[in-house]
């Protein structure tokens, strides 16, 4: 029997074309948030075809596949999300069909991010967030399934999961999977590897996020006599300027960067001709670093409101956390506060050191990074204290943009990279997975 590492490389190489074809098929299947059913079923069919020991859809519409090791060991979940953002204006896609999944040679960021180079890429919405990475994760599991069939032995359980409703940010799909489905099915998760975009680096954290919802009050009047009313939009503008000033010198984490706040939406009511609006609703995207909490962010906004009220007793506003009802494609309706916890894992943590050791054993360079955006790891790492990292072939620069693409050479390396990480993580003790 061939040496294990050599056989892993051979199997991965033999599945490369099939893996790329599968990625194309996924990109060609639109799956906006709440509309993931078709793509979920395609993932399920692929897991079953590739010989996973278990493959199922849960009641939320999440897809799960498990390859059980031949020896006891940790359960490592490899995760991505089934949904993606809207394509936007098709004319911005530089001639590419947003759901085409075309493979060609294009200019794209180098691995060291020093500039661009021409190489083969796959194009289309979700190529970089997260269908290319999930194709790699699915086929990493396929390699393990083939190894087991051939009589090779390895520790632990490899869990692939694709969750619904990640893009709306409340983590409803992930919450349902971890806190409901896996609890009832008694499926443990000791550690997690996310395929959110990392460009083959190991990503070790991101800032938290809370959607701050502010309602500013005014008084209606006829627009011909505005002095008889209080324009809520004008009042809201005072708060907007106060917020801009207050966060000019925000707190900073040496790895994750500064806390930030951005006004993302503004509406007023009644919003009709000839009526001064008496209500103005503001939505702020507030990013925060470890040590800060969503409650802290709400309190800060309330303090700014109080400051304006002290200056003018006619200024009235209320702040809270946004919570929008979301419906899964299976029909489950959930309303959850829009919060993502901040989290960070050290390069010296046993989980990170093991992942790095695994990559090095396969000749892969190791470097570290941190996301600008948030991920579902916020719920697992930030909320449940379970160790996690990011590792994928996709590059953050191309997410949510009409230049959505992923390098195919990175995809091929990520298949063996996932397995290298898994093999090393499964040598850890249970205590090594705690944050």
Coordinates of C-alpha atoms in Angstrom, one line a residue:
X1 CA 0.0 0.0 0.0
X2 CA 1.4 3.4 -1.0
X3 CA 2.4 6.0 1.6
X4 CA -0.7 7.9 2.8
X5 CA 0.5 11.3 1.7
X6 CA 1.4 10.1 -1.8
X7 CA -2.0 8.4 -2.2
X8 CA -3.9 11.5 -1.1
X9 CA -2.1 13.6 -3.8
X10 CA -2.9 10.9 -6.4
X11 CA -6.6 10.7 -5.6
X12 CA -6.9 14.5 -5.4
X13 CA -5.3 14.9 -8.8
X14 CA -7.6 12.3 -10.3
X15 CA -10.6 14.2 -9.0
X16 CA -9.5 17.7 -10.1
X17 CA -11.5 17.9 -13.3
X18 CA -14.6 16.5 -11.6
X19 CA -14.2 19.0 -8.8
X20 CA -14.0 22.0 -11.2
X21 CA -17.0 20.8 -13.1
X22 CA -19.0 20.6 -9.9
X23 CA -18.0 24.1 -8.9
X24 CA -19.2 25.3 -12.3
X25 CA -22.5 23.5 -11.8
X26 CA -23.0 25.2 -8.4
X27 CA -22.2 28.7 -9.8
X28 CA -24.7 28.0 -12.6
X29 CA -27.4 27.4 -10.0
X30 CA -28.6 30.7 -8.5
X31 CA -29.1 30.5 -4.7
X32 CA -30.1 33.8 -3.2
X33 CA -30.8 33.9 0.5
X34 CA -34.0 32.0 1.2
X35 CA -33.9 30.4 -2.3
X36 CA -31.2 27.8 -1.8
X37 CA -33.3 24.6 -2.3
X38 CA -32.0 23.7 -5.8
X39 CA -28.4 24.1 -5.0
X40 CA -28.8 22.3 -1.6
X41 CA -30.2 19.3 -3.5
X42 CA -27.3 19.4 -5.9
X43 CA -24.8 19.3 -3.0
X44 CA -26.7 16.4 -1.4
X45 CA -26.6 14.4 -4.6
X46 CA -22.8 15.0 -4.9
X47 CA -22.1 13.9 -1.4
X48 CA -24.1 10.7 -1.9
X49 CA -22.3 10.1 -5.2
X50 CA -18.9 10.6 -3.7
X51 CA -19.4 8.0 -1.0
X52 CA -19.9 10.0 2.2
X53 CA -21.0 7.8 5.1
X54 CA -23.9 10.1 5.9
X55 CA -25.5 12.8 3.8
X56 CA -28.7 14.7 4.6
X57 CA -30.7 18.0 4.5
X58 CA -31.9 19.2 7.9
X59 CA -35.2 21.0 8.5
X60 CA -33.6 24.4 7.9
X61 CA -32.4 23.4 4.5
X62 CA -28.7 23.0 5.5
X63 CA -26.8 20.2 3.8
X64 CA -24.5 17.9 5.7
X65 CA -22.1 15.2 4.8
X66 CA -20.0 13.0 7.1
X67 CA -17.0 10.8 6.4
X68 CA -16.3 8.7 9.5
X69 CA -12.7 7.9 10.3
X70 CA -11.5 4.4 10.9
X71 CA -10.3 5.3 14.4
X72 CA -11.8 7.5 17.2
X73 CA -10.9 11.1 17.1
X74 CA -12.2 14.7 16.9
X75 CA -15.0 15.8 14.6
X76 CA -13.9 18.7 12.4
X77 CA -16.5 20.6 10.5
X78 CA -15.6 22.2 7.2
X79 CA -18.2 24.8 6.4
X80 CA -19.4 27.3 3.8
X81 CA -22.8 28.9 3.0
X82 CA -25.2 28.0 0.2
X83 CA -26.6 31.5 -0.4
X84 CA -25.0 34.5 -2.2
X85 CA -25.8 38.2 -2.7
X86 CA -27.6 39.6 -5.7
X87 CA -25.7 39.9 -9.0
X88 CA -26.4 43.7 -9.2
X89 CA -26.2 45.3 -12.7
X90 CA -25.4 42.6 -15.3
X91 CA -23.7 45.2 -17.4
X92 CA -21.0 45.6 -14.8
X93 CA -19.7 42.0 -15.3
X94 CA -17.3 42.9 -18.2
X95 CA -19.0 40.5 -20.6
X96 CA -19.2 37.5 -18.2
X97 CA -22.5 35.8 -17.5
X98 CA -23.0 36.2 -13.7
X99 CA -24.3 32.6 -13.5
X100 CA -22.1 31.3 -16.3
X101 CA -19.3 29.6 -14.3
X102 CA -16.9 30.2 -17.2
X103 CA -13.3 29.0 -16.9
X104 CA -10.6 31.0 -18.7
X105 CA -7.4 32.8 -18.2
X106 CA -7.7 36.3 -16.5
X107 CA -5.7 38.7 -14.5
X108 CA -6.1 38.1 -10.8
X109 CA -4.3 38.8 -7.5
X110 CA -1.1 37.0 -6.8
X111 CA -0.7 34.8 -3.8
X112 CA 1.5 37.3 -2.0
X113 CA -0.9 40.1 -3.0
X114 CA 2.0 42.1 -4.5
X115 CA 0.1 42.6 -7.8
X116 CA -1.8 40.7 -10.5
X117 CA -0.8 37.8 -12.8
X118 CA -2.6 35.9 -15.6
X119 CA -3.8 32.5 -14.7
X120 CA -6.8 30.2 -15.0
X121 CA -9.9 31.3 -13.0
X122 CA -13.5 30.4 -12.7
X123 CA -16.0 33.3 -13.0
X124 CA -19.5 33.9 -11.6
X125 CA -21.6 35.0 -8.6
X126 CA -20.4 33.1 -5.5
X127 CA -17.2 31.9 -7.2
X128 CA -15.4 33.7 -4.3
X129 CA -18.2 33.5 -1.7
X130 CA -18.3 30.6 -1.2
X131 CA -19.0 28.0 -3.9
X132 CA -15.4 27.4 -5.1
X133 CA -14.3 26.8 -1.6
X134 CA -17.2 24.5 -0.8
X135 CA -16.4 22.5 -4.0
X136 CA -12.9 21.9 -2.6
X137 CA -14.3 20.9 0.8
X138 CA -16.8 18.5 -0.7
X139 CA -14.0 16.9 -2.7
X140 CA -11.6 16.8 0.2
X141 CA -14.2 14.6 1.9
X142 CA -14.4 12.5 -1.3
X143 CA -10.6 11.9 -1.1
X144 CA -11.0 10.7 2.5
X145 CA -13.9 8.4 1.5
X146 CA -11.8 6.9 -1.2
X147 CA -8.9 6.3 1.2
X148 CA -11.1 4.5 3.6
X149 CA -12.5 2.3 0.8
X150 CA -9.0 1.4 -0.2
X151 CA -8.2 0.3 3.4
X152 CA -6.2 3.3 4.6
X153 CA -6.8 4.3 8.3
X154 CA -7.2 7.7 9.8
X155 CA -8.6 9.3 12.9
X156 CA -11.6 11.5 13.4
X157 CA -14.7 12.5 11.5
X158 CA -14.8 14.9 8.6
X159 CA -18.0 16.9 8.5
X160 CA -19.0 19.0 5.5
X161 CA -21.8 21.5 6.0
X162 CA -23.3 24.1 3.7
X163 CA -25.7 26.4 5.6
X164 CA -28.6 28.7 4.5
X165 CA -29.1 32.4 5.2
X166 CA -25.6 33.4 5.9
X167 CA -25.7 36.6 3.9
X168 CA -28.5 38.3 5.9
X169 CA -26.0 38.1 8.9
X170 CA -28.2 36.7 11.7
X171 CA -26.6 33.3 11.3
X172 CA -29.9 31.5 11.3
X173 CA -28.7 28.6 9.2
X174 CA -25.7 28.0 11.4
X175 CA -27.6 28.5 14.6
X176 CA -30.2 25.9 13.5
X177 CA -27.4 23.5 12.5
X178 CA -25.3 23.6 15.6
X179 CA -27.9 24.4 18.3
X180 CA -30.8 22.3 17.0
X181 CA -29.9 19.7 14.3
X182 CA -26.6 18.5 15.6
X183 CA -27.8 18.6 19.2
X184 CA -30.7 16.3 18.4
X185 CA -28.7 14.0 16.2
X186 CA -25.8 13.9 18.7
X187 CA -23.3 15.1 16.2
X188 CA -20.3 16.7 18.0
X189 CA -18.3 19.6 16.5
X190 CA -14.9 19.9 18.1
X191 CA -13.4 22.5 15.7
X192 CA -14.3 24.3 12.5
X193 CA -12.6 25.3 9.2
X194 CA -14.5 27.9 7.3
X195 CA -14.1 28.3 3.5
X196 CA -14.8 32.0 3.6
X197 CA -12.2 33.8 1.4
X198 CA -8.6 33.6 2.6
X199 CA -6.4 33.1 -0.5
X200 CA -4.8 29.9 1.0
X201 CA -3.8 31.8 4.2
X202 CA -5.0 30.8 7.6
X203 CA -7.5 33.4 8.8
X204 CA -7.7 33.9 12.6
X205 CA -10.6 36.2 13.4
X206 CA -12.7 39.2 12.5
X207 CA -14.5 42.1 14.2
X208 CA -18.0 41.7 15.5
X209 CA -21.0 43.3 13.9
X210 CA -24.3 44.7 15.2
X211 CA -27.1 46.4 13.2
X212 CA -28.1 49.5 15.2
X213 CA -31.6 50.6 14.6
X214 CA -32.5 54.2 15.5
X215 CA -35.9 55.9 15.3
X216 CA -35.9 59.7 15.4
X217 CA -39.1 61.5 16.2
X218 CA -40.6 64.7 14.8
X219 CA -44.0 66.3 14.4
X220 CA -46.1 66.4 11.2
X221 CA -47.1 69.6 9.6
X222 CA -48.2 70.7 6.1
X223 CA -45.1 71.3 4.0
X224 CA -46.3 74.8 3.2
X225 CA -46.0 75.6 6.9
X226 CA -42.9 73.7 8.1
X227 CA -42.5 75.9 11.2
X228 CA -45.6 74.2 12.6
X229 CA -43.9 70.8 12.7
X230 CA -40.5 69.2 13.5
X231 CA -38.9 67.6 10.5
X232 CA -37.6 64.2 11.7
X233 CA -35.1 63.9 8.8
X234 CA -33.5 67.2 9.8
X235 CA -33.4 66.0 13.4
X236 CA -31.8 62.7 12.2
X237 CA -29.1 64.6 10.4
X238 CA -28.0 66.1 13.7
X239 CA -27.5 62.6 15.1
X240 CA -25.7 61.5 12.0
X241 CA -23.2 64.3 12.3
X242 CA -22.8 63.5 16.1
X243 CA -22.1 59.9 15.3
X244 CA -19.5 60.8 12.6
X245 CA -17.7 63.0 15.2
X246 CA -17.9 60.5 18.0
X247 CA -16.3 57.6 16.1
X248 CA -13.5 59.6 14.6
X249 CA -11.1 58.2 17.2
X250 CA -12.4 54.6 17.6
X251 CA -10.8 51.7 19.5
X252 CA -8.4 49.5 17.6
X253 CA -7.2 45.9 17.7
X254 CA -3.7 45.3 16.4
X255 CA -4.8 42.4 14.2
X256 CA -8.5 43.2 13.4
X257 CA -8.2 47.0 12.9
X258 CA -10.5 49.7 14.2
X259 CA -14.0 49.7 15.4
X260 CA -16.2 51.4 12.8
X261 CA -19.7 52.7 12.2
X262 CA -21.4 53.3 8.9
X263 CA -24.9 54.7 8.1
X264 CA -26.4 52.1 5.7
X265 CA -30.0 53.0 5.4
X266 CA -32.3 56.0 6.0
X267 CA -36.1 56.2 5.5
X268 CA -38.8 58.5 6.7
X269 CA -42.6 58.5 7.1
X270 CA -45.2 59.3 6.0
X271 CA -42.9 60.0 3.0
X272 CA -45.7 61.8 1.1
X273 CA -45.9 65.1 -0.8
X274 CA -46.8 68.1 1.2
X275 CA -46.2 66.5 4.6
X276 CA -43.2 67.2 6.9
X277 CA -42.1 63.7 8.1
X278 CA -42.6 62.9 11.8
X279 CA -40.5 59.7 11.8
X280 CA -37.0 59.0 10.4
X281 CA -35.5 55.5 10.7
X282 CA -31.7 55.1 10.6
X283 CA -29.7 51.9 10.2
X284 CA -26.1 51.8 11.3
X285 CA -23.6 49.0 10.6
X286 CA -21.4 48.9 13.7
X287 CA -18.2 46.8 13.7
X288 CA -16.6 46.2 17.0
X289 CA -13.4 44.5 18.3
X290 CA -12.9 41.9 21.1
X291 CA -13.6 43.5 24.4
X292 CA -16.6 45.4 23.1
X293 CA -20.1 44.0 22.9
X294 CA -23.3 44.6 21.0
X295 CA -24.8 46.0 24.2
X296 CA -21.9 48.4 24.5
X297 CA -22.6 49.7 21.0
X298 CA -26.3 50.3 21.8
X299 CA -25.3 52.1 25.0
X300 CA -22.9 54.4 23.1
X301 CA -25.7 55.3 20.7
X302 CA -28.1 56.0 23.6
X303 CA -25.5 58.3 25.2
X304 CA -25.2 60.3 21.9
X305 CA -29.0 60.6 21.8
X306 CA -29.1 61.8 25.4
X307 CA -26.4 64.4 24.6
X308 CA -28.5 65.8 21.9
X309 CA -31.6 65.8 24.1
X310 CA -29.7 67.7 26.8
X311 CA -28.9 70.4 24.2
X312 CA -32.5 70.4 22.8
X313 CA -35.3 68.9 24.8
X314 CA -37.4 68.6 21.6
X315 CA -34.9 66.0 20.2
X316 CA -36.2 62.5 20.8
X317 CA -34.9 59.2 19.4
X318 CA -34.7 55.5 20.4
X319 CA -31.9 53.1 19.7
X320 CA -32.0 49.3 19.6
X321 CA -30.7 46.3 17.6
X322 CA -32.2 45.4 14.3
X323 CA -34.2 42.1 14.0
X324 CA -35.8 41.2 10.7
X325 CA -37.9 38.0 10.2
X326 CA -36.2 35.6 7.8
X327 CA -37.7 32.6 6.1
X328 CA -35.7 29.5 5.1
X329 CA -36.6 27.8 1.8
X330 CA -38.1 25.0 4.0
X331 CA -40.6 27.5 5.4
X332 CA -39.2 28.1 8.9
X333 CA -39.5 31.7 10.0
X334 CA -37.0 33.1 12.6
X335 CA -36.5 36.6 14.0
X336 CA -33.1 37.0 15.5
X337 CA -31.2 40.1 16.6
X338 CA -28.6 41.0 14.0
X339 CA -25.4 40.5 16.0
X340 CA -22.1 38.8 15.1
X341 CA -19.6 38.4 18.0
X342 CA -16.0 39.5 17.6
X343 CA -13.5 36.7 17.9
X344 CA -9.8 36.0 17.4
X345 CA -7.6 33.0 17.9
X346 CA -3.8 33.2 18.6
X347 CA -1.2 31.9 16.3
X348 CA 0.1 30.0 19.3
X349 CA -3.2 28.2 19.9
X350 CA -2.8 24.4 19.5
X351 CA -5.6 24.4 16.8
X352 CA -3.7 27.0 14.7
X353 CA -0.3 25.4 15.2
X354 CA -1.7 22.0 14.1
X355 CA -3.3 23.5 11.0
X356 CA 0.0 25.2 10.1
X357 CA 1.9 22.0 10.7
X358 CA -0.4 20.1 8.4
X359 CA 0.0 22.6 5.6
X360 CA 3.8 22.6 6.0
X361 CA 3.9 18.8 5.8
X362 CA 2.4 19.1 2.3
X363 CA 4.8 21.8 1.2
X364 CA 2.2 24.6 1.5
X365 CA 3.5 28.0 2.7
X366 CA 1.9 29.2 5.9
X367 CA 0.8 32.8 6.6
X368 CA -2.0 34.4 8.6
X369 CA -4.7 36.9 8.0
X370 CA -7.9 38.4 9.4
X371 CA -11.2 39.1 7.6
X372 CA -12.5 42.6 7.1
X373 CA -16.1 41.2 6.9
X374 CA -17.9 38.9 9.3
X375 CA -18.6 35.1 9.0
X376 CA -20.6 32.4 10.7
X377 CA -17.6 31.6 12.8
X378 CA -18.8 34.4 15.0
X379 CA -21.5 32.1 16.4
X380 CA -19.2 29.1 16.8
X381 CA -16.0 30.8 17.9
X382 CA -17.3 34.0 19.4
X383 CA -20.5 32.5 20.8
X384 CA -19.7 28.9 21.7
X385 CA -15.9 29.2 22.4
X386 CA -15.1 26.4 19.8
X387 CA -11.8 26.8 18.0
X388 CA -12.0 27.7 14.3
X389 CA -10.0 29.1 11.4
X390 CA -10.5 30.1 7.9
X391 CA -8.8 28.3 4.9
X392 CA -9.9 28.5 1.3
X393 CA -8.7 29.2 -2.2
X394 CA -10.9 32.3 -2.6
X395 CA -9.6 35.8 -2.3
X396 CA -11.5 38.4 -0.2
X397 CA -10.9 41.2 -2.8
X398 CA -13.4 39.6 -5.2
X399 CA -16.3 38.9 -2.9
X400 CA -19.7 40.6 -3.6
X401 CA -18.3 42.3 -6.7
X402 CA -19.0 41.9 -10.5
X403 CA -15.4 40.6 -10.8
X404 CA -16.4 37.5 -8.7
X405 CA -13.8 34.8 -9.5
X406 CA -11.5 32.3 -8.0
X407 CA -8.1 30.8 -9.1
X408 CA -8.4 27.2 -10.2
X409 CA -4.7 26.5 -9.2
X410 CA -5.7 27.6 -5.6
X411 CA -8.7 25.3 -5.7
X412 CA -6.6 22.3 -6.6
X413 CA -4.2 23.1 -3.7
X414 CA -7.0 23.7 -1.3
X415 CA -8.3 20.1 -1.7
X416 CA -5.1 18.6 -0.3
X417 CA -4.7 21.5 2.0
X418 CA -8.0 20.8 3.7
X419 CA -7.0 17.1 4.2
X420 CA -3.6 18.1 5.5
X421 CA -5.2 20.4 8.1
X422 CA -7.8 17.7 9.0
X423 CA -5.2 15.0 9.6
X424 CA -3.1 17.1 11.9
X425 CA -6.1 18.5 13.8
X426 CA -7.3 15.0 14.5
X427 CA -4.1 14.3 16.5
X428 CA -5.2 16.9 19.1
X429 CA -6.8 16.3 22.5
X430 CA -10.3 17.5 23.2
X431 CA -9.0 20.3 25.4
X432 CA -7.0 21.7 22.5
X433 CA -10.2 22.8 20.8
X434 CA -11.3 25.4 23.4
X435 CA -10.9 29.1 22.9

